[in-house]
PDB file of C-alpha atoms in Angstrom:
ATOM      1  CA  MET A   1      18.820  19.362 -34.750  1.00 73.00           C
ATOM      2  CA  VAL A   2      16.134  16.879 -35.675  1.00 86.00           C
ATOM      3  CA  GLU A   3      14.046  15.456 -38.519  1.00 92.00           C
ATOM      4  CA  ALA A   4      10.884  13.367 -38.157  1.00 92.00           C
ATOM      5  CA  PHE A   5       9.888  10.651 -40.619  1.00 95.00           C
ATOM      6  CA  ALA A   6       6.550   8.867 -40.774  1.00 94.00           C
ATOM      7  CA  VAL A   7       6.872   5.280 -41.985  1.00 95.00           C
ATOM      8  CA  ALA A   8       3.513   4.664 -43.629  1.00 92.00           C
ATOM      9  CA  SER A   9       1.580   2.565 -46.103  1.00 88.00           C
ATOM     10  CA  GLY A  10      -1.901   2.465 -47.536  1.00 79.00           C
ATOM     11  CA  LYS A  11      -2.801  -0.887 -46.003  1.00 79.00           C
ATOM     12  CA  GLY A  12      -1.720  -3.278 -43.278  1.00 78.00           C
ATOM     13  CA  GLY A  13       0.653  -6.187 -43.666  1.00 80.00           C
ATOM     14  CA  THR A  14       3.325  -4.404 -45.704  1.00 84.00           C
ATOM     15  CA  GLY A  15       5.953  -4.622 -42.960  1.00 88.00           C
ATOM     16  CA  LYS A  16       5.878  -1.049 -41.664  1.00 92.00           C
ATOM     17  CA  THR A  17       6.965  -1.977 -38.157  1.00 94.00           C
ATOM     18  CA  THR A  18       9.784  -4.196 -39.369  1.00 94.00           C
ATOM     19  CA  SER A  19      10.836  -1.363 -41.683  1.00 96.00           C
ATOM     20  CA  THR A  20      10.639   1.284 -38.951  1.00 96.00           C
ATOM     21  CA  LEU A  21      12.882  -0.627 -36.558  1.00 97.00           C
ATOM     22  CA  ALA A  22      15.273  -1.693 -39.312  1.00 96.00           C
ATOM     23  CA  LEU A  23      15.683   1.886 -40.524  1.00 97.00           C
ATOM     24  CA  GLY A  24      16.059   3.005 -36.936  1.00 97.00           C
ATOM     25  CA  MET A  25      18.873   0.597 -36.193  1.00 97.00           C
ATOM     26  CA  ALA A  26      20.645   1.443 -39.444  1.00 97.00           C
ATOM     27  CA  LEU A  27      20.344   5.194 -38.866  1.00 97.00           C
ATOM     28  CA  ALA A  28      21.470   4.782 -35.252  1.00 95.00           C
ATOM     29  CA  GLU A  29      24.939   3.950 -36.533  1.00 94.00           C
ATOM     30  CA  GLU A  30      25.244   7.679 -37.332  1.00 94.00           C
ATOM     31  CA  TYR A  31      22.411   9.493 -35.545  1.00 95.00           C
ATOM     32  CA  ASP A  32      20.626   9.603 -32.207  1.00 95.00           C
ATOM     33  CA  VAL A  33      17.362   7.863 -33.130  1.00 97.00           C
ATOM     34  CA  THR A  34      13.975   7.682 -31.403  1.00 96.00           C
ATOM     35  CA  VAL A  35      11.319   5.288 -32.686  1.00 97.00           C
ATOM     36  CA  VAL A  36       7.671   5.887 -31.723  1.00 96.00           C
ATOM     37  CA  ASP A  37       4.828   3.421 -32.209  1.00 93.00           C
ATOM     38  CA  ALA A  38       2.214   5.950 -33.322  1.00 90.00           C
ATOM     39  CA  ASP A  39      -0.248   3.227 -34.348  1.00 88.00           C
ATOM     40  CA  THR A  40      -2.335   3.678 -31.209  1.00 83.00           C
ATOM     41  CA  GLY A  41      -5.130   1.390 -32.378  1.00 81.00           C
ATOM     42  CA  MET A  42      -3.182  -1.574 -33.778  1.00 83.00           C
ATOM     43  CA  ALA A  43       0.163  -1.296 -32.024  1.00 85.00           C
ATOM     44  CA  ASN A  44       2.654  -4.143 -32.331  1.00 89.00           C
ATOM     45  CA  LEU A  45       6.082  -2.514 -32.205  1.00 91.00           C
ATOM     46  CA  LEU A  46       6.462  -3.563 -28.562  1.00 92.00           C
ATOM     47  CA  PHE A  47       6.427  -7.223 -29.657  1.00 93.00           C
ATOM     48  CA  HIS A  48       9.097  -6.578 -32.305  1.00 92.00           C
ATOM     49  CA  ALA A  49      11.337  -4.846 -29.756  1.00 92.00           C
ATOM     50  CA  GLY A  50      10.895  -7.205 -26.793  1.00 91.00           C
ATOM     51  CA  LEU A  51       8.960  -4.620 -24.784  1.00 93.00           C
ATOM     52  CA  GLU A  52       5.648  -6.416 -24.238  1.00 90.00           C
ATOM     53  CA  THR A  53       6.066  -6.443 -20.433  1.00 91.00           C
ATOM     54  CA  VAL A  54       6.861  -2.753 -19.873  1.00 93.00           C
ATOM     55  CA  GLU A  55       4.632  -0.860 -17.456  1.00 91.00           C
ATOM     56  CA  THR A  56       4.332   2.502 -19.230  1.00 93.00           C
ATOM     57  CA  THR A  57       3.482   2.950 -22.908  1.00 92.00           C
ATOM     58  CA  LEU A  58       2.383   5.745 -25.207  1.00 92.00           C
ATOM     59  CA  HIS A  59      -1.236   5.057 -24.237  1.00 92.00           C
ATOM     60  CA  ASP A  60      -0.375   6.140 -20.691  1.00 91.00           C
ATOM     61  CA  VAL A  61       1.135   9.369 -22.005  1.00 91.00           C
ATOM     62  CA  LEU A  62      -1.749  10.292 -24.310  1.00 90.00           C
ATOM     63  CA  VAL A  63      -4.444  10.455 -21.626  1.00 88.00           C
ATOM     64  CA  ALA A  64      -5.409  13.523 -19.620  1.00 83.00           C
ATOM     65  CA  ASP A  65      -2.960  13.980 -16.727  1.00 83.00           C
ATOM     66  CA  GLY A  66      -1.006  11.102 -18.183  1.00 86.00           C
ATOM     67  CA  ALA A  67       2.537   9.925 -17.560  1.00 91.00           C
ATOM     68  CA  PRO A  68       5.438  12.050 -18.802  1.00 92.00           C
ATOM     69  CA  VAL A  69       6.747  10.899 -22.145  1.00 91.00           C
ATOM     70  CA  GLU A  70      10.135  10.182 -20.569  1.00 93.00           C
ATOM     71  CA  ALA A  71       8.503   7.345 -18.605  1.00 94.00           C
ATOM     72  CA  ALA A  72       7.621   5.572 -21.853  1.00 94.00           C
ATOM     73  CA  VAL A  73      11.079   5.828 -23.470  1.00 96.00           C
ATOM     74  CA  TYR A  74      13.171   2.642 -23.394  1.00 96.00           C
ATOM     75  CA  GLU A  75      16.719   2.177 -24.627  1.00 95.00           C
ATOM     76  CA  ARG A  76      16.868  -0.818 -26.935  1.00 93.00           C
ATOM     77  CA  PHE A  77      19.189  -1.896 -29.751  1.00 95.00           C
ATOM     78  CA  GLY A  78      21.041   1.433 -29.827  1.00 95.00           C
ATOM     79  CA  MET A  79      17.818   3.460 -30.109  1.00 96.00           C
ATOM     80  CA  SER A  80      15.253   5.109 -27.879  1.00 96.00           C
ATOM     81  CA  VAL A  81      11.943   3.286 -28.327  1.00 96.00           C
ATOM     82  CA  VAL A  82       8.477   4.536 -27.324  1.00 95.00           C
ATOM     83  CA  PRO A  83       6.095   1.561 -27.556  1.00 94.00           C
ATOM     84  CA  CYS A  84       2.319   1.812 -27.577  1.00 91.00           C
ATOM     85  CA  GLY A  85       0.002  -0.437 -25.615  1.00 83.00           C
ATOM     86  CA  THR A  86      -2.364  -2.945 -27.169  1.00 82.00           C
ATOM     87  CA  SER A  87      -5.463  -2.747 -24.971  1.00 81.00           C
ATOM     88  CA  LEU A  88      -8.773  -1.477 -26.330  1.00 79.00           C
ATOM     89  CA  ALA A  89      -9.322   0.509 -23.140  1.00 79.00           C
ATOM     90  CA  GLY A  90      -5.992   2.263 -23.605  1.00 77.00           C
ATOM     91  CA  PHE A  91      -6.808   3.122 -27.200  1.00 76.00           C
ATOM     92  CA  GLU A  92     -10.248   4.485 -26.278  1.00 79.00           C
ATOM     93  CA  SER A  93      -8.809   6.633 -23.471  1.00 86.00           C
ATOM     94  CA  ALA A  94      -5.935   8.069 -25.499  1.00 80.00           C
ATOM     95  CA  GLU A  95      -6.305  11.550 -26.986  1.00 81.00           C
ATOM     96  CA  PRO A  96      -4.504  11.487 -30.371  1.00 79.00           C
ATOM     97  CA  GLU A  97      -3.890  15.236 -30.492  1.00 81.00           C
ATOM     98  CA  ARG A  98      -1.561  14.868 -27.490  1.00 85.00           C
ATOM     99  CA  LEU A  99       0.894  13.188 -29.873  1.00 86.00           C
ATOM    100  CA  ARG A 100       1.874  16.694 -30.989  1.00 83.00           C
ATOM    101  CA  GLU A 101       3.324  17.499 -27.567  1.00 86.00           C
ATOM    102  CA  VAL A 102       4.926  14.053 -27.275  1.00 88.00           C
ATOM    103  CA  VAL A 103       6.841  14.471 -30.528  1.00 87.00           C
ATOM    104  CA  ALA A 104       7.765  18.045 -29.617  1.00 86.00           C
ATOM    105  CA  ARG A 105       9.243  16.869 -26.307  1.00 88.00           C
ATOM    106  CA  LEU A 106      11.152  14.055 -27.977  1.00 90.00           C
ATOM    107  CA  ALA A 107      12.588  16.474 -30.552  1.00 86.00           C
ATOM    108  CA  ALA A 108      14.671  18.159 -27.878  1.00 85.00           C
ATOM    109  CA  ASP A 109      16.728  15.031 -27.164  1.00 87.00           C
ATOM    110  CA  THR A 110      17.184  13.225 -30.468  1.00 92.00           C
ATOM    111  CA  GLU A 111      18.213  13.731 -34.083  1.00 93.00           C
ATOM    112  CA  VAL A 112      15.917  11.394 -35.996  1.00 95.00           C
ATOM    113  CA  ILE A 113      12.338  10.511 -35.036  1.00 94.00           C
ATOM    114  CA  LEU A 114      10.665   7.587 -36.796  1.00 96.00           C
ATOM    115  CA  LEU A 115       6.886   7.376 -36.410  1.00 95.00           C
ATOM    116  CA  ASP A 116       5.500   3.895 -37.076  1.00 94.00           C
ATOM    117  CA  SER A 117       2.186   5.034 -38.536  1.00 89.00           C
ATOM    118  CA  PRO A 118      -1.246   3.402 -38.860  1.00 86.00           C
ATOM    119  CA  ALA A 119      -2.127   1.888 -42.205  1.00 78.00           C
ATOM    120  CA  THR A 120      -5.466   3.615 -42.699  1.00 66.00           C
ATOM    121  CA  LEU A 121      -6.291   7.259 -43.327  1.00 65.00           C
ATOM    122  CA  GLY A 122      -9.751   7.093 -41.769  1.00 61.00           C
ATOM    123  CA  SER A 123      -9.271   8.914 -38.459  1.00 64.00           C
ATOM    124  CA  LYS A 124      -7.332  11.641 -36.665  1.00 63.00           C
ATOM    125  CA  ALA A 125      -5.247   9.013 -34.890  1.00 65.00           C
ATOM    126  CA  ALA A 126      -4.287   7.456 -38.201  1.00 72.00           C
ATOM    127  CA  VAL A 127      -3.291  10.557 -40.133  1.00 80.00           C
ATOM    128  CA  LEU A 128      -1.707  12.684 -37.420  1.00 81.00           C
ATOM    129  CA  PRO A 129       1.743  10.987 -37.595  1.00 87.00           C
ATOM    130  CA  VAL A 130       1.893  11.736 -41.331  1.00 87.00           C
ATOM    131  CA  VAL A 131       0.878  15.348 -40.663  1.00 85.00           C
ATOM    132  CA  LEU A 132       3.525  15.773 -37.942  1.00 85.00           C
ATOM    133  CA  ALA A 133       6.400  14.338 -39.950  1.00 89.00           C
ATOM    134  CA  ASP A 134       8.816  16.345 -42.049  1.00 91.00           C
ATOM    135  CA  ARG A 135       8.846  13.558 -44.633  1.00 94.00           C
ATOM    136  CA  VAL A 136       7.143  10.233 -45.180  1.00 94.00           C
ATOM    137  CA  VAL A 137       8.693   6.898 -46.151  1.00 96.00           C
ATOM    138  CA  VAL A 138       6.076   4.872 -48.041  1.00 94.00           C
ATOM    139  CA  VAL A 139       6.328   1.095 -47.616  1.00 94.00           C
ATOM    140  CA  LEU A 140       4.880  -0.855 -50.547  1.00 90.00           C
ATOM    141  CA  GLN A 141       4.561  -4.334 -51.885  1.00 87.00           C
ATOM    142  CA  PRO A 142       5.315  -4.647 -55.623  1.00 83.00           C
ATOM    143  CA  THR A 143       1.758  -4.644 -56.930  1.00 82.00           C
ATOM    144  CA  ILE A 144      -0.343  -2.078 -58.751  1.00 81.00           C
ATOM    145  CA  PRO A 145      -3.006  -1.994 -55.960  1.00 84.00           C
ATOM    146  CA  ALA A 146      -0.249  -1.330 -53.411  1.00 84.00           C
ATOM    147  CA  LEU A 147       1.000   1.560 -55.539  1.00 85.00           C
ATOM    148  CA  SER A 148      -2.494   2.997 -55.569  1.00 86.00           C
ATOM    149  CA  ASP A 149      -2.778   2.728 -51.792  1.00 87.00           C
ATOM    150  CA  GLY A 150       0.648   4.294 -51.326  1.00 87.00           C
ATOM    151  CA  LEU A 151      -0.222   7.191 -53.602  1.00 89.00           C
ATOM    152  CA  LYS A 152      -3.173   8.006 -51.365  1.00 88.00           C
ATOM    153  CA  VAL A 153      -0.755   8.283 -48.439  1.00 89.00           C
ATOM    154  CA  GLN A 154       1.523  10.571 -50.438  1.00 90.00           C
ATOM    155  CA  GLU A 155      -1.402  12.740 -51.575  1.00 88.00           C
ATOM    156  CA  TYR A 156      -2.600  13.167 -48.015  1.00 85.00           C
ATOM    157  CA  ALA A 157       0.912  13.910 -46.765  1.00 87.00           C
ATOM    158  CA  HIS A 158       1.480  16.549 -49.420  1.00 90.00           C
ATOM    159  CA  SER A 159      -1.849  18.201 -48.623  1.00 86.00           C
ATOM    160  CA  TYR A 160      -0.443  18.936 -45.150  1.00 83.00           C
ATOM    161  CA  GLY A 161       3.022  19.952 -46.314  1.00 86.00           C
ATOM    162  CA  THR A 162       4.767  16.647 -45.575  1.00 89.00           C
ATOM    163  CA  ASP A 163       7.233  15.680 -48.311  1.00 92.00           C
ATOM    164  CA  THR A 164       8.064  12.201 -49.571  1.00 94.00           C
ATOM    165  CA  ALA A 165      11.481  10.854 -48.603  1.00 94.00           C
ATOM    166  CA  GLY A 166      11.139   7.824 -50.844  1.00 92.00           C
ATOM    167  CA  THR A 167       9.624   4.372 -51.134  1.00 92.00           C
ATOM    168  CA  ILE A 168      10.602   0.931 -49.889  1.00 93.00           C
ATOM    169  CA  PHE A 169       9.416  -2.148 -51.753  1.00 92.00           C
ATOM    170  CA  ASN A 170       9.078  -4.833 -49.089  1.00 91.00           C
ATOM    171  CA  LYS A 171       8.379  -8.574 -49.034  1.00 90.00           C
ATOM    172  CA  VAL A 172       9.591  -8.953 -52.600  1.00 89.00           C
ATOM    173  CA  THR A 173       9.530 -12.567 -53.795  1.00 86.00           C
ATOM    174  CA  ASP A 174      10.484 -11.885 -57.414  1.00 82.00           C
ATOM    175  CA  PRO A 175      12.735  -8.926 -58.319  1.00 78.00           C
ATOM    176  CA  ASP A 176      11.066  -8.842 -61.729  1.00 76.00           C
ATOM    177  CA  ASP A 177       7.870  -7.763 -59.957  1.00 72.00           C
ATOM    178  CA  VAL A 178       9.577  -4.535 -58.903  1.00 76.00           C
ATOM    179  CA  ASP A 179      11.121  -4.018 -62.323  1.00 74.00           C
ATOM    180  CA  ARG A 180       7.681  -4.217 -63.925  1.00 75.00           C
ATOM    181  CA  ILE A 181       6.230  -1.418 -61.807  1.00 75.00           C
ATOM    182  CA  ALA A 182       9.358   0.623 -61.029  1.00 70.00           C
ATOM    183  CA  GLU A 183       8.721   2.986 -63.906  1.00 72.00           C
ATOM    184  CA  LYS A 184       5.205   3.695 -62.648  1.00 73.00           C
ATOM    185  CA  ALA A 185       6.492   4.224 -59.110  1.00 75.00           C
ATOM    186  CA  GLU A 186       9.190   6.651 -60.227  1.00 77.00           C
ATOM    187  CA  ARG A 187       6.645   8.533 -62.297  1.00 80.00           C
ATOM    188  CA  TYR A 188       4.176   9.094 -59.475  1.00 83.00           C
ATOM    189  CA  PHE A 189       6.138   9.042 -56.230  1.00 86.00           C
ATOM    190  CA  GLU A 190       8.471  11.805 -55.166  1.00 87.00           C
ATOM    191  CA  GLY A 191      11.807  10.680 -53.785  1.00 86.00           C
ATOM    192  CA  PRO A 192      13.821   7.647 -54.824  1.00 88.00           C
ATOM    193  CA  THR A 193      13.197   3.953 -54.400  1.00 89.00           C
ATOM    194  CA  LEU A 194      15.193   3.588 -51.195  1.00 92.00           C
ATOM    195  CA  ALA A 195      15.462  -0.206 -51.276  1.00 90.00           C
ATOM    196  CA  THR A 196      13.951  -3.438 -52.510  1.00 90.00           C
ATOM    197  CA  VAL A 197      13.695  -5.763 -49.515  1.00 93.00           C
ATOM    198  CA  PRO A 198      13.367  -9.488 -50.237  1.00 92.00           C
ATOM    199  CA  ASP A 199      10.707 -11.555 -48.532  1.00 90.00           C
ATOM    200  CA  ALA A 200      12.735 -13.224 -45.803  1.00 87.00           C
ATOM    201  CA  GLU A 201      12.237 -15.898 -43.181  1.00 92.00           C
ATOM    202  CA  ALA A 202      14.774 -13.895 -41.172  1.00 92.00           C
ATOM    203  CA  ALA A 203      12.204 -11.114 -40.709  1.00 90.00           C
ATOM    204  CA  ARG A 204       9.584 -13.556 -39.446  1.00 92.00           C
ATOM    205  CA  ALA A 205      12.106 -15.209 -37.146  1.00 94.00           C
ATOM    206  CA  ALA A 206      13.099 -11.807 -35.765  1.00 92.00           C
ATOM    207  CA  ARG A 207       9.458 -11.048 -34.982  1.00 91.00           C
ATOM    208  CA  ARG A 208       9.090 -14.361 -33.138  1.00 91.00           C
ATOM    209  CA  ALA A 209      12.270 -13.637 -31.184  1.00 91.00           C
ATOM    210  CA  GLY A 210      11.103 -10.141 -30.203  1.00 91.00           C
ATOM    211  CA  GLU A 211      14.072  -8.489 -31.907  1.00 93.00           C
ATOM    212  CA  PRO A 212      14.463  -6.061 -34.803  1.00 95.00           C
ATOM    213  CA  LEU A 213      15.657  -7.668 -38.018  1.00 94.00           C
ATOM    214  CA  LEU A 214      19.056  -5.960 -37.895  1.00 96.00           C
ATOM    215  CA  ALA A 215      19.660  -7.346 -34.405  1.00 95.00           C
ATOM    216  CA  HIS A 216      18.415 -10.853 -35.127  1.00 95.00           C
ATOM    217  CA  ALA A 217      19.859 -11.385 -38.621  1.00 95.00           C
ATOM    218  CA  PRO A 218      22.362  -8.579 -39.319  1.00 96.00           C
ATOM    219  CA  ALA A 219      23.992 -10.463 -42.196  1.00 96.00           C
ATOM    220  CA  SER A 220      20.746 -11.218 -44.049  1.00 95.00           C
ATOM    221  CA  ASP A 221      19.970  -9.800 -47.475  1.00 95.00           C
ATOM    222  CA  ALA A 222      16.931  -8.047 -46.008  1.00 95.00           C
ATOM    223  CA  ALA A 223      19.062  -6.308 -43.373  1.00 96.00           C
ATOM    224  CA  ALA A 224      21.504  -5.179 -46.056  1.00 96.00           C
ATOM    225  CA  ALA A 225      18.617  -3.717 -48.062  1.00 95.00           C
ATOM    226  CA  TYR A 226      17.451  -1.647 -45.096  1.00 96.00           C
ATOM    227  CA  ARG A 227      20.972  -0.337 -44.557  1.00 96.00           C
ATOM    228  CA  ARG A 228      20.977   0.822 -48.181  1.00 95.00           C
ATOM    229  CA  ALA A 229      17.644   2.528 -47.587  1.00 95.00           C
ATOM    230  CA  ALA A 230      19.008   4.349 -44.540  1.00 96.00           C
ATOM    231  CA  ARG A 231      22.039   5.564 -46.484  1.00 94.00           C
ATOM    232  CA  GLN A 232      19.746   6.998 -49.163  1.00 92.00           C
ATOM    233  CA  LEU A 233      17.510   8.904 -46.752  1.00 91.00           C
ATOM    234  CA  ASP A 234      19.723  12.007 -46.743  1.00 86.00           C
ATOM    235  CA  VAL A 235      18.631  13.146 -43.284  1.00 86.00           C
ATOM    236  CA  GLN A 236      17.987  16.900 -43.120  1.00 79.00           C
ATOM    237  CA  LEU A 237      18.293  18.058 -39.538  1.00 74.00           C
ATOM    238  CA  GLY A 238      16.264  21.103 -38.565  1.00 71.00           C
ATOM    239  CA  GLU A 239      16.785  23.311 -35.528  1.00 73.00           C
ATOM    240  CA  ALA A 240      15.190  21.452 -32.611  1.00 64.00           C
ATOM    241  CA  GLY A 241      13.343  24.403 -31.089  1.00 69.00           C
ATOM    242  CA  ALA A 242      11.760  25.473 -34.353  1.00 72.00           C
ATOM    243  CA  VAL A 243      10.829  21.884 -35.193  1.00 67.00           C
ATOM    244  CA  ALA A 244       9.244  21.389 -31.768  1.00 70.00           C
ATOM    245  CA  ASP A 245       7.183  24.554 -32.203  1.00 75.00           C
ATOM    246  CA  ARG A 246       5.951  23.255 -35.546  1.00 72.00           C
ATOM    247  CA  PHE A 247       4.900  19.977 -33.962  1.00 73.00           C
ATOM    248  CA  ARG A 248       2.981  21.760 -31.215  1.00 75.00           C
ATOM    249  CA  SER A 249       1.125  23.955 -33.698  1.00 70.00           C
ATOM    250  CA  ALA A 250       0.362  21.217 -36.245  1.00 69.00           C
ATOM    251  CA  VAL A 251      -3.187  21.273 -37.588  1.00 66.00           C
ATOM    252  CA  ILE A 252      -5.233  18.350 -36.318  1.00 63.00           C
ATOM    253  CA  PRO A 253      -6.917  16.857 -39.398  1.00 60.00           C
ATOM    254  CA  GLU A 254     -10.600  16.114 -39.405  1.00 61.00           C
ATOM    255  CA  ARG A 255     -11.942  12.832 -40.703  1.00 49.00           C
ATOM    256  CA  ARG A 256     -12.417  13.001 -44.469  1.00 45.00           C
TER     257      ARG A 256
END
């Protein structure tokens, strides 16, 4: 039984990777969780999870005759983590469509898959995680332009049959900012506002320490917000075999 979520946004810098790992750790209190850095061009999850020195990454799996996905799975912080490499050569050699088989293989041994997705919708590599997922979690900052960018992600997801699980407002410096646009968000986004996460030095310190936020500062307000988000996700586990077949047969989107 498994469900896959893409954690996505319409632009970089919203805190997708922090959010992915935080949700993963929170969900791991109840589920078997696997986190995948599916941002093959601008990967940084390995730095957040203290995995920058590992030998095998997703890049090595996504090449022809590549390593088995099991070789790129590392147990960290109560989760299984599949980091991606950061080299340009690795990115250029990787074949994005192979991600379908990777996710299908992972589905057999986990309950929740979180795909840390690229911020742009301009290539197959960027949009495929959103296409593969059952539902998408949209990470936003509390501004009207960010809402617009997030709506593009939702529109693309829905065009491929991926539902919206909800939104996370991240890096919030003034709660009134969220209040001012909450009505617009609820009007246009499917799913609830999962959490409002305050801008926190704890998140930056966690990144510097190479640890997820919930490991580095479990008592912080930001960590508490992510736990609330995880409780609201209402995970819907599908039969693993059927889900894996869907991953393998997913349509590979063309550049639009």
